[in-house]
Short mmCIF file of C-alpha atoms in Angstrom, two decimals:
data_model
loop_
_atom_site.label_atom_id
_atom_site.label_comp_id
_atom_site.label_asym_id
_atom_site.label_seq_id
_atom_site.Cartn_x
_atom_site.Cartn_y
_atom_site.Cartn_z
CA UNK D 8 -15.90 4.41 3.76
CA UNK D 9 -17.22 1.15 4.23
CA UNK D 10 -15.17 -0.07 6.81
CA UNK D 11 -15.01 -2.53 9.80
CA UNK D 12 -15.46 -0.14 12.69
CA UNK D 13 -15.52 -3.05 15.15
CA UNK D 14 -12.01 -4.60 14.15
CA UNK D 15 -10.19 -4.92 17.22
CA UNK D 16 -6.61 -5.20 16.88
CA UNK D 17 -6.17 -8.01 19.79
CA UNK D 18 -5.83 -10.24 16.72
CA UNK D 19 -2.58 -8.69 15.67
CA UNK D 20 -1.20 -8.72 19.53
CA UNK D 21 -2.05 -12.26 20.01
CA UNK D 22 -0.31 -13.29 17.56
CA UNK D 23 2.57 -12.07 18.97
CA UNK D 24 1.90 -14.36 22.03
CA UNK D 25 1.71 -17.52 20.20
CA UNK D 26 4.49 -20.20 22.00
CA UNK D 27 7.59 -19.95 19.53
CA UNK D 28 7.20 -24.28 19.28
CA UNK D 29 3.58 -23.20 17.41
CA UNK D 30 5.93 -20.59 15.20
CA UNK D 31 8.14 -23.41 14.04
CA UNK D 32 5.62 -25.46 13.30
CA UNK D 33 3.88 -23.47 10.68
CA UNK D 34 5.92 -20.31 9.96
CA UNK D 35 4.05 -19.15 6.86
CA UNK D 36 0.60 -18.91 8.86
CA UNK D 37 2.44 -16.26 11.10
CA UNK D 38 4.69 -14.34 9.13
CA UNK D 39 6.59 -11.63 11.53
CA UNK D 40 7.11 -8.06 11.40
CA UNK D 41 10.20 -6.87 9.72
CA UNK D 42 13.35 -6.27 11.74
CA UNK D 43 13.79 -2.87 13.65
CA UNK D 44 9.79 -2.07 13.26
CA UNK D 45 7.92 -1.90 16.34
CA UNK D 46 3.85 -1.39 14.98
CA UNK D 47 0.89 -3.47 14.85
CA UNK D 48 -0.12 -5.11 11.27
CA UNK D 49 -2.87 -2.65 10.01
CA UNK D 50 -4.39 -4.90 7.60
CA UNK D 51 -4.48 -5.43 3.82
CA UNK D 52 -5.22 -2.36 1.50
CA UNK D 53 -8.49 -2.31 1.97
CA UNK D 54 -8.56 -2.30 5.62
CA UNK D 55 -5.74 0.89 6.02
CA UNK D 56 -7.33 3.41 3.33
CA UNK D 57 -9.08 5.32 5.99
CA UNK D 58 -5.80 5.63 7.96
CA UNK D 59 -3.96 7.54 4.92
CA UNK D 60 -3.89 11.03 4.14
CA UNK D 61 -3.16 10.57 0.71
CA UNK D 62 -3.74 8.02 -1.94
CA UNK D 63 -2.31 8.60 -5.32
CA UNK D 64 -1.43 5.94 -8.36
CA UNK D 65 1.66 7.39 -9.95
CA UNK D 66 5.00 6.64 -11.47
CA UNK D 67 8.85 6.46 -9.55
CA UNK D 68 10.50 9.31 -11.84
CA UNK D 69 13.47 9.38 -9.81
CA UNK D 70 15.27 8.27 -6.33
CA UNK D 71 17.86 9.30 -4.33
CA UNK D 72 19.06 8.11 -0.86
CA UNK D 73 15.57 7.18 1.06
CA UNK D 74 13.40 9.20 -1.21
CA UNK D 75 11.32 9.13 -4.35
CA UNK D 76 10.03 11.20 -6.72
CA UNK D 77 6.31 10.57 -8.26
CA UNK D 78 4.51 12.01 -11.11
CA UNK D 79 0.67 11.42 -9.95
CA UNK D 80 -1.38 9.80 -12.81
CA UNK D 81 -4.40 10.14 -10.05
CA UNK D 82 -5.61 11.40 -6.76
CA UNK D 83 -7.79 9.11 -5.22
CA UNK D 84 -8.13 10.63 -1.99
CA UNK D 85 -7.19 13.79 -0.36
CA UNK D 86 -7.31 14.32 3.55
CA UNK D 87 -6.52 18.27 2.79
CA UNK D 88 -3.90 17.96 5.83
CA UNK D 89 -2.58 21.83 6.04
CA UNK D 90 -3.44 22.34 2.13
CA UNK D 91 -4.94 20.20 -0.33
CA UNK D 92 -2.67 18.71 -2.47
CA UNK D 93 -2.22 20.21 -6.39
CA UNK D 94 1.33 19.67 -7.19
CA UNK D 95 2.16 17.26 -10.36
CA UNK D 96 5.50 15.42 -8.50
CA UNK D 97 5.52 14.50 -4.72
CA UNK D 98 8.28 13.45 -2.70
CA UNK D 99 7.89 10.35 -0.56
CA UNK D 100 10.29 8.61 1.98
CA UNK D 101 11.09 5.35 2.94
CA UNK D 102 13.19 3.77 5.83
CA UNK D 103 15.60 5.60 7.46
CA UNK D 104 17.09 2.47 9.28
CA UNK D 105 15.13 3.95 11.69
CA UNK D 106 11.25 3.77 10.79
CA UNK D 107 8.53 1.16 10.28
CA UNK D 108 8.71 2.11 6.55
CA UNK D 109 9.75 0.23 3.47
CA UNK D 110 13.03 0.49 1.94
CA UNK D 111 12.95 2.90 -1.55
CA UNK D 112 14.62 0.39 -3.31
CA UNK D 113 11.89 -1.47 -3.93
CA UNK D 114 10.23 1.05 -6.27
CA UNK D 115 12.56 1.21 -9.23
CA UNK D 116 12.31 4.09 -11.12
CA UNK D 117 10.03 3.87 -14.08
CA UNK D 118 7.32 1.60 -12.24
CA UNK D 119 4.04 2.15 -11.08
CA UNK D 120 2.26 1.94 -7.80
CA UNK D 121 -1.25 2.83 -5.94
CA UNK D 122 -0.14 4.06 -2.81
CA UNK D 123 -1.74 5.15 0.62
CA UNK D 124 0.93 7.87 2.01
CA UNK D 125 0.63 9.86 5.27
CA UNK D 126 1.76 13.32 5.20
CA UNK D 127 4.35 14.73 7.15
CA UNK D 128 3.18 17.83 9.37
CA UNK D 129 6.32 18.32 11.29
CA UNK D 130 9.13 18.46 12.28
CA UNK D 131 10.80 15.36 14.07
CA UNK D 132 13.88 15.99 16.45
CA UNK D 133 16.76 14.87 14.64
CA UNK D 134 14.54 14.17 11.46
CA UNK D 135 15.74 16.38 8.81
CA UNK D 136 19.52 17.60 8.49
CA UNK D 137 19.73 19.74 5.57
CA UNK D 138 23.79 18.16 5.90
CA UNK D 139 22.36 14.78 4.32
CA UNK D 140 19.18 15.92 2.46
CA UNK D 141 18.89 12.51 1.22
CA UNK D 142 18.82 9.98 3.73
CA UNK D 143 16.28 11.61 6.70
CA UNK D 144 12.98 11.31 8.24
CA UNK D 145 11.49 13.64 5.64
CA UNK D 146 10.56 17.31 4.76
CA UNK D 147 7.47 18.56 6.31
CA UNK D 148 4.83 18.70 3.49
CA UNK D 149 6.35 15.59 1.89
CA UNK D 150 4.46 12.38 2.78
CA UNK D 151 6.34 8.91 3.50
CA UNK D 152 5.12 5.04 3.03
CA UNK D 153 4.38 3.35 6.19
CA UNK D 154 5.57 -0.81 6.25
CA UNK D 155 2.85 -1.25 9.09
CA UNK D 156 0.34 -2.37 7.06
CA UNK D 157 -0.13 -3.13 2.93
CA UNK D 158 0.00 0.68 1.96
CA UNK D 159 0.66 0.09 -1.79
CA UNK D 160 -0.38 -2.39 -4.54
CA UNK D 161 1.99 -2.77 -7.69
CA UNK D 162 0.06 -1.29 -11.13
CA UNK D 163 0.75 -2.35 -14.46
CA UNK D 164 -1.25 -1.48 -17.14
CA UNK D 165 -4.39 -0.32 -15.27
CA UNK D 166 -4.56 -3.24 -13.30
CA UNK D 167 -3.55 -3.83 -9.55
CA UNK D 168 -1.81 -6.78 -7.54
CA UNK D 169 -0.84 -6.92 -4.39
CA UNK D 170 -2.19 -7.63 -0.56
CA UNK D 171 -5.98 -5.92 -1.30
CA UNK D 172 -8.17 -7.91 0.66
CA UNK D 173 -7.53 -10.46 3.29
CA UNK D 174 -3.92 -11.26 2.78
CA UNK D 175 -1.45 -12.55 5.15
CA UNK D 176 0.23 -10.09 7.84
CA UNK D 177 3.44 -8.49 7.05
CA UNK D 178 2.89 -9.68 3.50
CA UNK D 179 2.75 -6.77 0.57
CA UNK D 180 2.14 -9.76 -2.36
CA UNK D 181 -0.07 -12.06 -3.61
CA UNK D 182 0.62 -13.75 -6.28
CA UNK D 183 -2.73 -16.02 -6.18
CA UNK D 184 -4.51 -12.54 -6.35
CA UNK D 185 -6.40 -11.87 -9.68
CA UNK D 186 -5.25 -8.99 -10.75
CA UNK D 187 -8.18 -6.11 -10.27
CA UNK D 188 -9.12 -3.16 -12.39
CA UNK D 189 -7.45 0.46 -10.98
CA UNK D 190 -10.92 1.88 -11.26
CA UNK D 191 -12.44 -0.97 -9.21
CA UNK D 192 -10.09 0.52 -6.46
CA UNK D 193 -11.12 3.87 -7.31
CA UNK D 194 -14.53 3.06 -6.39
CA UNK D 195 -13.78 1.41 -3.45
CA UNK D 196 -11.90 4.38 -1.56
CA UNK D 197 -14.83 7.10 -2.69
CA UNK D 198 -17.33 4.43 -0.88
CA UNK D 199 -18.99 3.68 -4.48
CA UNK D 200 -18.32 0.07 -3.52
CA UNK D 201 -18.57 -2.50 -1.06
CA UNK D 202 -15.34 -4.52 0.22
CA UNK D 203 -16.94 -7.99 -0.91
CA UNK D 204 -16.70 -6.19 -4.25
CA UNK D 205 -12.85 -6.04 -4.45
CA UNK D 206 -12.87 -9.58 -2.68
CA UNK D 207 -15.23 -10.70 -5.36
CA UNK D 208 -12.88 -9.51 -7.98
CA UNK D 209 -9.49 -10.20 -6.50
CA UNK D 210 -10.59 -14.41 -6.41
CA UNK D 211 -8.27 -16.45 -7.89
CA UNK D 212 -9.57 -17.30 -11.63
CA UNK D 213 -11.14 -20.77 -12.56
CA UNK D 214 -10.67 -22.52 -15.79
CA UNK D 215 -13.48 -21.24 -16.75
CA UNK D 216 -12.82 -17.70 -16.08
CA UNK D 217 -9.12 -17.55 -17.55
CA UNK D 218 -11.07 -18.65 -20.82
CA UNK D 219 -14.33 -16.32 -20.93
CA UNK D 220 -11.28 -13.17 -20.25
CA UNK D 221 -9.49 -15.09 -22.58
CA UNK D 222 -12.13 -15.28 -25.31
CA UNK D 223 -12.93 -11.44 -24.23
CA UNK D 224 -9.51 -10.69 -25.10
CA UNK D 225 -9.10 -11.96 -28.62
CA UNK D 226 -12.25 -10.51 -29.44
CA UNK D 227 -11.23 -7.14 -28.68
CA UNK D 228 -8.19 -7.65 -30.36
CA UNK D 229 -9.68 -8.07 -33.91
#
C-alpha cells in the first residue's frame, strides 16, 4: 500500500495536551474521543486500511444485541488471519459498553457500508458467555468494527461518503466530501492508486463540476 510510513502518532497525543481554555475556544478543531474509549485516533480511511484484516462492502441483513449480520457484495482485502475468508454472511460486533468500538445501532438493517474489520483470533477472558450470546466481546473467527479510527464509509448506490481522506479526528462524516466511486476505493486498497487520487476525487464540487456531472447525467439518461 501506498502509505505514510513516517506518520508519527505524537500528533494525536498532543492533542490531548492542548490547555482545556484552547478547547473552549475552538471545540470543532479538536473534536474528542468518545466516552469510555481509551485509543489513539488512527486516521481517516485511507490512513487505517493497512491496519485491518478485512475489508468488505456489504449489506446489514440482520442485528441482534451488539452484533450484525452482513451479506458481502465484495472482498477488498483479505489478511488470510487463520483461514482466508469464503463465507457469503459474516458476523461483526460493536460496543460492548466496554470497547473502543461503535455502537450496532448505527447500521440499520438494510444499509450498506465499506468496512475495514479486524478479526477476532481469541478468546478474551470474560469475552464470550454463551449465557448472553448477544451482547459480548465476540466469537473467535467473527471480526468486530474498531471506533479508533474511520473504519467504515457509508455506500449508496456504488458510491462512498464518509471520513476518506484527511478528515477531522473522531469524526466518521463528511458531509462536504464528494461522494467517490466504490471502485476508486477498490483501487486504492490493492495499491492501483495513489492517496492524492482519492483526495483528488473526494474535493468538494465547483459550480462548474456539479454541472459537467450534471450534463453527464442527463445524457446518459436519454
Amino acid at each position: 500500500m501506498l502509505f505514510q510510513p513516517t506518520r508519527s502518532i505524537a500528533k494525536p497525543v498532543f492533542a490531548y495536551l492542548f490547555p482545556v481554555s484552547v478547547l473552549l475556544i475552538s471545540p470543532l478543531s479538536f473534536a474528542q474521543p468518545p466516552q469510555a474509549c481509551d485509543c489513539l485516533w488512527q486516521g481517516s480511511f485511507s490512513q487505517i486500511t493497512d491496519k485491518a484484516d478485512l475489508i468488505i462492502s456489504g449489506k446489514i441483513i440482520a442485528r441482534k444485541g451488539n452484533s450484525a449480520d452482513i451479506n458481502l457484495d465484495h472482498t477488498h482485502f483479505d489478511r488470510g488471519i487463520n483461514f482466508t475468508e469464503f463465507k457469503q454472511q459474516i458476523r461483526i460486533w460493536g460496543d460492548d459498553g466496554k470497547q473502543c468500538r461503535p455502537n450496532i445501532g448505527d447500521f440499520p438493517v438494510g444499509t450498506r457500508w465499506v468496512m475495514a474489520l479486524k478479526k477476532i483470533t481469541e478468546n478474551k477472558l470474560g469475552g464470550f458467555n454463551p449465557n448472553t450470546p448477544n451482547v459480548s466481546y465476540g466469537r473467535i473467527n467473527d471480526y468486530y468494527l474498531s471506533k479508533c479510527g474511520a473504519y467504515w464509509l457509508t455506500l449508496n448506490e456504488g458510491y462512498v461518503t464518509g471520513n476518506l481522506v484527511k478528515g477531522r479526528r473522531w469524526q466518521w462524516d463528511n458531509k462536504k466530501m464528494n461522494p467517490v466511486i466504490l471502485e476508486l476505493i477498490d483501487a486504492y486498497i490493492k495499491d492501483i492508486i495513489p492517496e492524492q487520487a482519492l483526495i483528488e476525487a473526494a474535493k468538494p464540487l465547483t459550480e462548474t463540476k456539479k454541472l459537467m456531472q450534471e450534463t453527464k447525467n442527463f445524457i446518459h439518461g436519454q
